[in-house]
């Protein structure tokens, strides 16, 4: 018997508009959606969608996701270290801007993150990423649809066996 894949969301930093896209997609396709955050989030009334509330603290949500994620699950996060950890477990990762993190690009993303962190701490660079725009939302929706199309094929193949 094949394990059903799930979507895990690092929800503390996930924009509401992205959560709304995920809600609609989870219900449409029938995939379990887990929003992990250190506070309660408003979620639709669906047996597929869970708000997993964790204690306050550094990386508590990340640690729970990394512990529970399975092979081929999707993780939605912009946290590069979390992305690297779950990729090692065979999960797929996309950011809320629709960027796919893979075994081929995660090391480069970690290096860039570390470089930017050094620059920020030395006050050479300030601020964070720009606000989420329409292009970002569309890129996210496209990346999610691509994952869900692969999930549907896997699900169909699993039920045909």
Tab-separated table of N, CA and C in Angstrom:
chain	number	residue	atom	x	y	z
A	1	UNK	N	0.838	-1.183	0.000
A	1	UNK	CA	0.000	0.000	0.000
A	1	UNK	C	0.883	1.247	0.000
A	2	UNK	N	0.581	2.206	-0.862
A	2	UNK	CA	1.382	3.413	-0.940
A	2	UNK	C	0.868	4.455	0.045
A	3	UNK	N	1.789	5.230	0.584
A	3	UNK	CA	1.462	6.284	1.535
A	3	UNK	C	0.927	7.496	0.777
A	4	UNK	N	-0.109	8.101	1.296
A	4	UNK	CA	-0.652	9.314	0.698
A	4	UNK	C	0.307	10.463	0.976
A	5	UNK	N	0.620	11.220	-0.058
A	5	UNK	CA	1.477	12.379	0.157
A	5	UNK	C	0.676	13.483	0.837
A	6	UNK	N	1.386	14.429	1.420
A	6	UNK	CA	0.750	15.534	2.133
A	6	UNK	C	1.510	16.815	1.826
A	7	UNK	N	0.865	17.924	2.114
A	7	UNK	CA	1.497	19.238	1.998
A	7	UNK	C	1.714	19.758	3.410
A	8	UNK	N	2.938	20.208	3.683
A	8	UNK	CA	3.320	20.795	4.966
A	8	UNK	C	3.679	22.251	4.721
A	9	UNK	N	3.120	23.152	5.519
A	9	UNK	CA	3.350	24.586	5.330
A	9	UNK	C	3.998	25.161	6.578
A	10	UNK	N	5.135	25.822	6.382
A	10	UNK	CA	5.779	26.605	7.432
A	10	UNK	C	4.932	27.876	7.534
A	11	UNK	N	3.845	27.794	8.293
A	11	UNK	CA	2.765	28.774	8.187
A	11	UNK	C	2.995	30.082	8.933
A	12	UNK	N	3.942	30.129	9.858
A	12	UNK	CA	4.181	31.388	10.570
A	12	UNK	C	4.540	32.516	9.606
A	13	UNK	N	5.265	32.203	8.557
A	13	UNK	CA	5.710	33.231	7.620
A	13	UNK	C	5.002	33.146	6.266
A	14	UNK	N	4.009	32.288	6.147
A	14	UNK	CA	3.330	32.097	4.866
A	14	UNK	C	2.230	33.147	4.695
A	15	UNK	N	2.288	33.928	3.619
A	15	UNK	CA	1.260	34.955	3.406
A	15	UNK	C	-0.143	34.349	3.274
A	16	UNK	N	-1.121	35.079	3.750
A	16	UNK	CA	-2.510	34.610	3.731
A	16	UNK	C	-2.959	34.243	2.310
A	17	UNK	N	-2.589	35.051	1.322
A	17	UNK	CA	-3.010	34.784	-0.056
A	17	UNK	C	-2.480	33.421	-0.529
A	18	UNK	N	-1.296	33.040	-0.085
A	18	UNK	CA	-0.725	31.734	-0.442
A	18	UNK	C	-1.477	30.629	0.299
A	19	UNK	N	-1.804	30.860	1.560
A	19	UNK	CA	-2.599	29.873	2.305
A	19	UNK	C	-3.950	29.660	1.625
A	20	UNK	N	-4.568	30.741	1.140
A	20	UNK	CA	-5.857	30.621	0.460
A	20	UNK	C	-5.743	29.776	-0.811
A	21	UNK	N	-4.676	29.945	-1.565
A	21	UNK	CA	-4.436	29.126	-2.760
A	21	UNK	C	-4.292	27.665	-2.345
A	22	UNK	N	-3.556	27.424	-1.270
A	22	UNK	CA	-3.364	26.054	-0.777
A	22	UNK	C	-4.676	25.423	-0.312
A	23	UNK	N	-5.509	26.192	0.374
A	23	UNK	CA	-6.799	25.669	0.829
A	23	UNK	C	-7.621	25.169	-0.355
A	24	UNK	N	-7.745	26.027	-1.370
A	24	UNK	CA	-8.549	25.653	-2.543
A	24	UNK	C	-7.977	24.420	-3.231
A	25	UNK	N	-6.666	24.373	-3.377
A	25	UNK	CA	-6.026	23.251	-4.071
A	25	UNK	C	-6.178	21.947	-3.285
A	26	UNK	N	-5.999	21.989	-1.985
A	26	UNK	CA	-6.105	20.781	-1.161
A	26	UNK	C	-7.502	20.187	-1.262
A	27	UNK	N	-8.500	21.034	-1.194
A	27	UNK	CA	-9.881	20.565	-1.277
A	27	UNK	C	-10.190	20.047	-2.683
A	28	UNK	N	-9.724	20.762	-3.699
A	28	UNK	CA	-9.981	20.370	-5.090
A	28	UNK	C	-9.370	19.012	-5.412
A	29	UNK	N	-8.141	18.770	-4.953
A	29	UNK	CA	-7.408	17.555	-5.315
A	29	UNK	C	-7.551	16.455	-4.264
A	30	UNK	N	-7.902	16.836	-3.042
A	30	UNK	CA	-8.062	15.836	-1.993
A	30	UNK	C	-6.761	15.434	-1.335
A	31	UNK	N	-5.844	16.386	-1.199
A	31	UNK	CA	-4.563	16.103	-0.562
A	31	UNK	C	-4.551	16.716	0.847
A	32	UNK	N	-4.048	15.980	1.840
A	32	UNK	CA	-3.958	16.534	3.197
A	32	UNK	C	-3.034	17.754	3.257
A	33	UNK	N	-3.478	18.786	3.951
A	33	UNK	CA	-2.733	20.034	4.086
A	33	UNK	C	-2.542	20.316	5.570
A	34	UNK	N	-1.277	20.467	5.988
A	34	UNK	CA	-0.921	20.713	7.384
A	34	UNK	C	-0.238	22.062	7.502
A	35	UNK	N	-0.865	22.995	8.194
A	35	UNK	CA	-0.270	24.303	8.435
A	35	UNK	C	0.344	24.285	9.827
A	36	UNK	N	1.645	24.439	9.905
A	36	UNK	CA	2.353	24.360	11.179
A	36	UNK	C	2.762	25.777	11.585
A	37	UNK	N	2.276	26.201	12.751
A	37	UNK	CA	2.550	27.561	13.222
A	37	UNK	C	2.527	27.583	14.745
A	38	UNK	N	3.086	28.651	15.310
A	38	UNK	CA	3.085	28.771	16.765
A	38	UNK	C	1.863	29.533	17.284
A	39	UNK	N	0.871	29.690	16.429
A	39	UNK	CA	-0.388	30.309	16.832
A	39	UNK	C	-1.520	29.715	15.989
A	40	UNK	N	-2.739	29.869	16.453
A	40	UNK	CA	-3.890	29.347	15.720
A	40	UNK	C	-4.110	30.170	14.457
A	41	UNK	N	-4.443	29.475	13.389
A	41	UNK	CA	-4.715	30.123	12.112
A	41	UNK	C	-6.148	29.812	11.695
A	42	UNK	N	-6.806	30.763	11.048
A	42	UNK	CA	-8.143	30.460	10.535
A	42	UNK	C	-8.008	29.504	9.344
A	43	UNK	N	-8.743	28.403	9.389
A	43	UNK	CA	-8.703	27.428	8.299
A	43	UNK	C	-10.128	27.041	7.925
A	44	UNK	N	-10.329	26.628	6.682
A	44	UNK	CA	-11.661	26.170	6.274
A	44	UNK	C	-12.041	24.894	7.023
A	45	UNK	N	-13.323	24.660	7.130
A	45	UNK	CA	-13.818	23.456	7.771
A	45	UNK	C	-13.705	22.312	6.762
A	46	UNK	N	-12.624	21.569	6.839
A	46	UNK	CA	-12.382	20.444	5.937
A	46	UNK	C	-11.559	19.402	6.679
A	47	UNK	N	-11.910	18.136	6.517
A	47	UNK	CA	-11.108	17.091	7.171
A	47	UNK	C	-9.705	16.978	6.575
A	48	UNK	N	-9.470	17.611	5.438
A	48	UNK	CA	-8.159	17.561	4.789
A	48	UNK	C	-7.184	18.592	5.347
A	49	UNK	N	-7.707	19.622	6.004
A	49	UNK	CA	-6.873	20.761	6.408
A	49	UNK	C	-6.751	20.808	7.923
A	50	UNK	N	-5.480	20.817	8.384
A	50	UNK	CA	-5.209	20.854	9.829
A	50	UNK	C	-4.298	22.028	10.166
A	51	UNK	N	-4.600	22.656	11.287
A	51	UNK	CA	-3.709	23.657	11.865
A	51	UNK	C	-2.949	22.949	12.980
A	52	UNK	N	-1.661	22.746	12.796
A	52	UNK	CA	-0.834	22.083	13.798
A	52	UNK	C	-0.121	23.193	14.569
A	53	UNK	N	-0.590	23.433	15.795
A	53	UNK	CA	-0.026	24.508	16.596
A	53	UNK	C	1.103	23.970	17.456
A	54	UNK	N	2.255	24.641	17.387
A	54	UNK	CA	3.425	24.255	18.170
A	54	UNK	C	3.732	25.362	19.176
A	55	UNK	N	4.590	25.034	20.135
A	55	UNK	CA	5.000	26.014	21.141
A	55	UNK	C	5.827	27.122	20.501
A	56	UNK	N	5.867	28.269	21.169
A	56	UNK	CA	6.740	29.360	20.734
A	56	UNK	C	8.179	28.896	20.853
A	57	UNK	N	9.027	29.389	20.010
A	57	UNK	CA	10.436	29.060	20.132
A	57	UNK	C	11.104	28.962	18.778
A	58	UNK	N	12.404	29.105	18.805
A	58	UNK	CA	13.202	29.104	17.592
A	58	UNK	C	13.153	27.733	16.925
A	59	UNK	N	12.716	27.681	15.669
A	59	UNK	CA	12.699	26.478	14.830
A	59	UNK	C	11.776	25.364	15.322
A	60	UNK	N	10.836	25.649	16.233
A	60	UNK	CA	9.942	24.602	16.719
A	60	UNK	C	9.064	24.083	15.575
A	61	UNK	N	8.486	24.987	14.791
A	61	UNK	CA	7.659	24.570	13.655
A	61	UNK	C	8.507	23.832	12.620
A	62	UNK	N	9.689	24.353	12.336
A	62	UNK	CA	10.589	23.711	11.367
A	62	UNK	C	10.930	22.291	11.797
A	63	UNK	N	11.228	22.132	13.074
A	63	UNK	CA	11.604	20.806	13.585
A	63	UNK	C	10.455	19.807	13.448
A	64	UNK	N	9.227	20.253	13.707
A	64	UNK	CA	8.089	19.351	13.576
A	64	UNK	C	7.897	18.937	12.119
A	65	UNK	N	7.998	19.897	11.211
A	65	UNK	CA	7.856	19.578	9.785
A	65	UNK	C	8.935	18.590	9.368
A	66	UNK	N	10.173	18.862	9.731
A	66	UNK	CA	11.287	17.981	9.351
A	66	UNK	C	11.107	16.577	9.927
A	67	UNK	N	10.530	16.486	11.107
A	67	UNK	CA	10.319	15.184	11.751
A	67	UNK	C	9.220	14.383	11.057
A	68	UNK	N	8.157	15.051	10.627
A	68	UNK	CA	6.973	14.352	10.117
A	68	UNK	C	6.888	14.237	8.603
A	69	UNK	N	7.659	15.029	7.889
A	69	UNK	CA	7.566	15.020	6.422
A	69	UNK	C	7.971	13.666	5.859
A	70	UNK	N	7.314	13.275	4.791
A	70	UNK	CA	7.633	12.013	4.142
A	70	UNK	C	8.145	12.230	2.727
A	71	UNK	N	8.635	11.163	2.163
A	71	UNK	CA	9.133	11.214	0.789
A	71	UNK	C	8.010	11.648	-0.146
A	72	UNK	N	8.333	12.567	-1.042
A	72	UNK	CA	7.417	13.136	-2.035
A	72	UNK	C	6.359	14.066	-1.463
A	73	UNK	N	6.349	14.298	-0.142
A	73	UNK	CA	5.474	15.338	0.397
A	73	UNK	C	5.951	16.671	-0.152
A	74	UNK	N	5.078	17.661	-0.113
A	74	UNK	CA	5.441	19.014	-0.511
A	74	UNK	C	5.568	19.863	0.740
A	75	UNK	N	6.648	20.615	0.840
A	75	UNK	CA	6.832	21.571	1.927
A	75	UNK	C	6.840	22.965	1.314
A	76	UNK	N	6.020	23.848	1.870
A	76	UNK	CA	5.971	25.236	1.429
A	76	UNK	C	6.684	26.053	2.490
A	77	UNK	N	7.852	26.575	2.125
A	77	UNK	CA	8.654	27.362	3.061
A	77	UNK	C	9.621	28.249	2.287
A	78	UNK	N	9.997	29.348	2.919
A	78	UNK	CA	11.079	30.175	2.391
A	78	UNK	C	12.309	30.040	3.275
A	79	UNK	N	12.247	29.144	4.244
A	79	UNK	CA	13.343	28.884	5.173
A	79	UNK	C	14.322	27.917	4.507
A	80	UNK	N	15.460	28.427	4.091
A	80	UNK	CA	16.417	27.642	3.315
A	80	UNK	C	16.979	26.448	4.107
A	81	UNK	N	17.368	26.614	5.375
A	81	UNK	CA	17.841	25.438	6.122
A	81	UNK	C	16.769	24.346	6.251
A	82	UNK	N	15.513	24.736	6.482
A	82	UNK	CA	14.438	23.749	6.532
A	82	UNK	C	14.298	23.064	5.174
A	83	UNK	N	14.337	23.839	4.115
A	83	UNK	CA	14.236	23.265	2.767
A	83	UNK	C	15.331	22.228	2.539
A	84	UNK	N	16.559	22.554	2.918
A	84	UNK	CA	17.681	21.624	2.735
A	84	UNK	C	17.445	20.337	3.520
A	85	UNK	N	16.931	20.468	4.733
A	85	UNK	CA	16.712	19.289	5.580
A	85	UNK	C	15.641	18.367	4.999
A	86	UNK	N	14.532	18.933	4.534
A	86	UNK	CA	13.459	18.074	4.030
A	86	UNK	C	13.760	17.524	2.638
A	87	UNK	N	14.561	18.224	1.862
A	87	UNK	CA	14.986	17.696	0.561
A	87	UNK	C	15.796	16.425	0.774
A	88	UNK	N	16.625	16.414	1.816
A	88	UNK	CA	17.405	15.213	2.139
A	88	UNK	C	16.510	14.024	2.465
A	89	UNK	N	15.295	14.301	2.916
A	89	UNK	CA	14.343	13.231	3.239
A	89	UNK	C	13.477	12.852	2.033
A	90	UNK	N	13.730	13.486	0.890
A	90	UNK	CA	13.002	13.154	-0.330
A	90	UNK	C	11.760	13.984	-0.580
A	91	UNK	N	11.571	15.048	0.194
A	91	UNK	CA	10.404	15.909	0.000
A	91	UNK	C	10.662	16.899	-1.136
A	92	UNK	N	9.582	17.437	-1.667
A	92	UNK	CA	9.631	18.508	-2.662
A	92	UNK	C	9.443	19.819	-1.907
A	93	UNK	N	10.053	20.909	-2.388
A	93	UNK	CA	9.947	22.189	-1.684
A	93	UNK	C	9.714	23.319	-2.673
A	94	UNK	N	8.745	24.178	-2.333
A	94	UNK	CA	8.568	25.431	-3.061
A	94	UNK	C	8.409	26.554	-2.045
A	95	UNK	N	8.859	27.730	-2.442
A	95	UNK	CA	8.703	28.909	-1.588
A	95	UNK	C	7.354	29.551	-1.886
A	96	UNK	N	6.956	30.497	-1.054
A	96	UNK	CA	5.686	31.191	-1.285
A	96	UNK	C	5.741	32.064	-2.536
A	97	UNK	N	6.920	32.208	-3.114
A	97	UNK	CA	7.070	32.938	-4.374
A	97	UNK	C	7.142	31.985	-5.575
A	98	UNK	N	6.970	30.696	-5.304
A	98	UNK	CA	6.938	29.725	-6.387
A	98	UNK	C	8.283	29.184	-6.809
A	99	UNK	N	9.325	29.514	-6.072
A	99	UNK	CA	10.658	29.003	-6.399
A	99	UNK	C	10.789	27.566	-5.897
A	100	UNK	N	11.219	26.673	-6.795
A	100	UNK	CA	11.440	25.279	-6.399
A	100	UNK	C	12.852	25.132	-5.865
A	101	UNK	N	12.965	24.535	-4.688
A	101	UNK	CA	14.269	24.185	-4.140
A	101	UNK	C	14.477	22.701	-4.397
A	102	UNK	N	15.644	22.363	-4.913
A	102	UNK	CA	15.936	20.983	-5.283
A	102	UNK	C	17.330	20.601	-4.786
A	103	UNK	N	17.650	19.326	-4.929
A	103	UNK	CA	19.015	18.868	-4.596
A	103	UNK	C	20.057	19.614	-5.427
A	104	UNK	N	19.669	20.037	-6.619
A	104	UNK	CA	20.607	20.713	-7.517
A	104	UNK	C	20.854	22.176	-7.173
A	105	UNK	N	19.907	22.826	-6.468
A	105	UNK	CA	20.115	24.258	-6.217
A	105	UNK	C	20.147	24.644	-4.738
A	106	UNK	N	19.877	23.713	-3.838
A	106	UNK	CA	19.755	24.091	-2.427
A	106	UNK	C	21.089	24.511	-1.811
A	107	UNK	N	22.177	23.884	-2.212
A	107	UNK	CA	23.488	24.261	-1.656
A	107	UNK	C	23.810	25.714	-2.019
A	108	UNK	N	23.538	26.096	-3.266
A	108	UNK	CA	23.769	27.475	-3.703
A	108	UNK	C	22.886	28.436	-2.903
A	109	UNK	N	21.626	28.065	-2.655
A	109	UNK	CA	20.718	28.916	-1.878
A	109	UNK	C	21.215	29.067	-0.435
A	110	UNK	N	21.725	27.978	0.145
A	110	UNK	CA	22.282	28.057	1.504
A	110	UNK	C	23.476	29.001	1.547
A	111	UNK	N	24.354	28.893	0.554
A	111	UNK	CA	25.527	29.774	0.501
A	111	UNK	C	25.117	31.244	0.368
A	112	UNK	N	24.124	31.510	-0.490
A	112	UNK	CA	23.659	32.885	-0.681
A	112	UNK	C	22.992	33.404	0.591
A	113	UNK	N	22.225	32.554	1.256
A	113	UNK	CA	21.578	32.942	2.511
A	113	UNK	C	22.637	33.321	3.542
A	114	UNK	N	23.650	32.482	3.673
A	114	UNK	CA	24.710	32.752	4.647
A	114	UNK	C	25.446	34.052	4.305
A	115	UNK	N	25.701	34.271	3.025
A	115	UNK	CA	26.373	35.495	2.584
A	115	UNK	C	25.528	36.717	2.930
A	116	UNK	N	24.226	36.661	2.630
A	116	UNK	CA	23.347	37.801	2.904
A	116	UNK	C	23.204	38.037	4.412
A	117	UNK	N	23.197	36.970	5.185
A	117	UNK	CA	23.128	37.106	6.637
A	117	UNK	C	24.378	37.828	7.155
A	118	UNK	N	25.531	37.472	6.604
A	118	UNK	CA	26.775	38.148	6.979
A	118	UNK	C	26.720	39.623	6.597
A	119	UNK	N	26.213	39.912	5.403
A	119	UNK	CA	26.108	41.300	4.952
A	119	UNK	C	25.151	42.099	5.851
A	120	UNK	N	24.009	41.504	6.205
A	120	UNK	CA	23.056	42.200	7.071
A	120	UNK	C	23.658	42.473	8.445
A	121	UNK	N	24.376	41.483	8.976
A	121	UNK	CA	24.943	41.662	10.315
A	121	UNK	C	26.054	42.712	10.314
A	122	UNK	N	26.692	42.907	9.180
A	122	UNK	CA	27.720	43.948	9.106
A	122	UNK	C	27.119	45.271	8.629
A	123	UNK	N	25.798	45.303	8.509
A	123	UNK	CA	25.035	46.482	8.110
A	123	UNK	C	25.340	46.947	6.697
A	124	UNK	N	25.823	46.066	5.861
A	124	UNK	CA	26.061	46.391	4.462
A	124	UNK	C	24.763	46.343	3.655
A	125	UNK	N	23.836	45.511	4.132
A	125	UNK	CA	22.565	45.319	3.437
A	125	UNK	C	21.463	45.331	4.473
A	126	UNK	N	20.337	45.925	4.150
A	126	UNK	CA	19.219	45.948	5.084
A	126	UNK	C	17.943	45.469	4.424
A	127	UNK	N	16.939	45.248	5.259
A	127	UNK	CA	15.629	44.882	4.748
A	127	UNK	C	15.522	43.446	4.300
A	128	UNK	N	14.344	43.095	3.882
A	128	UNK	CA	14.078	41.748	3.417
A	128	UNK	C	13.607	41.776	1.978
A	129	UNK	N	12.946	40.716	1.560
A	129	UNK	CA	12.472	40.656	0.182
A	129	UNK	C	11.328	41.639	-0.043
A	130	UNK	N	11.079	42.005	-1.295
A	130	UNK	CA	9.958	42.904	-1.588
A	130	UNK	C	8.626	42.218	-1.276
A	131	UNK	N	7.577	43.004	-1.190
A	131	UNK	CA	6.239	42.464	-0.926
A	131	UNK	C	5.858	41.464	-2.018
A	132	UNK	N	5.040	40.511	-1.638
A	132	UNK	CA	4.564	39.484	-2.562
A	132	UNK	C	3.658	40.143	-3.594
A	133	UNK	N	3.992	39.969	-4.866
A	133	UNK	CA	3.203	40.576	-5.935
A	133	UNK	C	2.394	39.553	-6.708
A	134	UNK	N	1.629	40.040	-7.675
A	134	UNK	CA	0.791	39.167	-8.503
A	134	UNK	C	1.634	38.134	-9.241
A	135	UNK	N	2.780	38.523	-9.737
A	135	UNK	CA	3.664	37.585	-10.445
A	135	UNK	C	4.125	36.460	-9.510
A	136	UNK	N	4.414	36.812	-8.251
A	136	UNK	CA	4.818	35.813	-7.257
A	136	UNK	C	3.678	34.831	-6.975
A	137	UNK	N	2.478	35.361	-6.815
A	137	UNK	CA	1.317	34.501	-6.562
A	137	UNK	C	1.089	33.536	-7.721
A	138	UNK	N	1.230	34.043	-8.944
A	138	UNK	CA	1.042	33.197	-10.117
A	138	UNK	C	2.134	32.134	-10.198
A	139	UNK	N	3.368	32.510	-9.895
A	139	UNK	CA	4.477	31.540	-9.904
A	139	UNK	C	4.224	30.453	-8.855
A	140	UNK	N	3.723	30.844	-7.687
A	140	UNK	CA	3.412	29.856	-6.658
A	140	UNK	C	2.312	28.913	-7.135
A	141	UNK	N	1.232	29.473	-7.660
A	141	UNK	CA	0.115	28.650	-8.133
A	141	UNK	C	0.578	27.681	-9.219
A	142	UNK	N	1.440	28.136	-10.117
A	142	UNK	CA	1.958	27.261	-11.177
A	142	UNK	C	2.810	26.131	-10.599
A	143	UNK	N	3.690	26.453	-9.651
A	143	UNK	CA	4.547	25.428	-9.031
A	143	UNK	C	3.696	24.425	-8.264
A	144	UNK	N	2.673	24.908	-7.566
A	144	UNK	CA	1.771	24.021	-6.827
A	144	UNK	C	1.013	23.113	-7.792
A	145	UNK	N	0.495	23.675	-8.863
A	145	UNK	CA	-0.227	22.864	-9.856
A	145	UNK	C	0.677	21.797	-10.458
A	146	UNK	N	1.926	22.143	-10.708
A	146	UNK	CA	2.880	21.166	-11.249
A	146	UNK	C	3.074	20.012	-10.268
A	147	UNK	N	3.253	20.331	-8.992
A	147	UNK	CA	3.395	19.284	-7.971
A	147	UNK	C	2.127	18.431	-7.912
A	148	UNK	N	0.962	19.083	-7.876
A	148	UNK	CA	-0.296	18.354	-7.745
A	148	UNK	C	-0.575	17.466	-8.954
A	149	UNK	N	-0.132	17.886	-10.141
A	149	UNK	CA	-0.293	17.045	-11.330
A	149	UNK	C	0.531	15.766	-11.185
A	150	UNK	N	1.761	15.884	-10.664
A	150	UNK	CA	2.593	14.700	-10.416
A	150	UNK	C	1.981	13.837	-9.318
A	151	UNK	N	1.434	14.475	-8.285
A	151	UNK	CA	0.789	13.758	-7.186
A	151	UNK	C	-0.397	12.955	-7.716
A	152	UNK	N	-1.205	13.567	-8.575
A	152	UNK	CA	-2.382	12.882	-9.111
A	152	UNK	C	-1.978	11.652	-9.914
A	153	UNK	N	-0.894	11.753	-10.679
A	153	UNK	CA	-0.409	10.597	-11.450
A	153	UNK	C	0.022	9.483	-10.502
A	154	UNK	N	0.765	9.833	-9.452
A	154	UNK	CA	1.228	8.853	-8.471
A	154	UNK	C	0.029	8.206	-7.772
A	155	UNK	N	-0.945	9.019	-7.413
A	155	UNK	CA	-2.141	8.528	-6.724
A	155	UNK	C	-2.907	7.561	-7.637
A	156	UNK	N	-3.057	7.945	-8.925
A	156	UNK	CA	-3.749	7.070	-9.874
A	156	UNK	C	-2.998	5.750	-10.080
A	157	UNK	N	-1.674	5.816	-10.158
A	157	UNK	CA	-0.884	4.605	-10.336
A	157	UNK	C	-0.985	3.720	-9.101
A	158	UNK	N	-1.012	4.335	-7.917
A	158	UNK	CA	-1.104	3.565	-6.671
A	158	UNK	C	-2.441	2.853	-6.548
A	159	UNK	N	-3.524	3.504	-7.024
A	159	UNK	CA	-4.834	2.867	-6.928
A	159	UNK	C	-5.030	1.815	-8.005
A	160	UNK	N	-4.242	1.872	-9.081
A	160	UNK	CA	-4.372	0.898	-10.169
A	160	UNK	C	-3.641	-0.400	-9.839
A	161	UNK	N	-2.771	-0.379	-8.837
A	161	UNK	CA	-1.960	-1.558	-8.512
A	161	UNK	C	-2.736	-2.565	-7.710
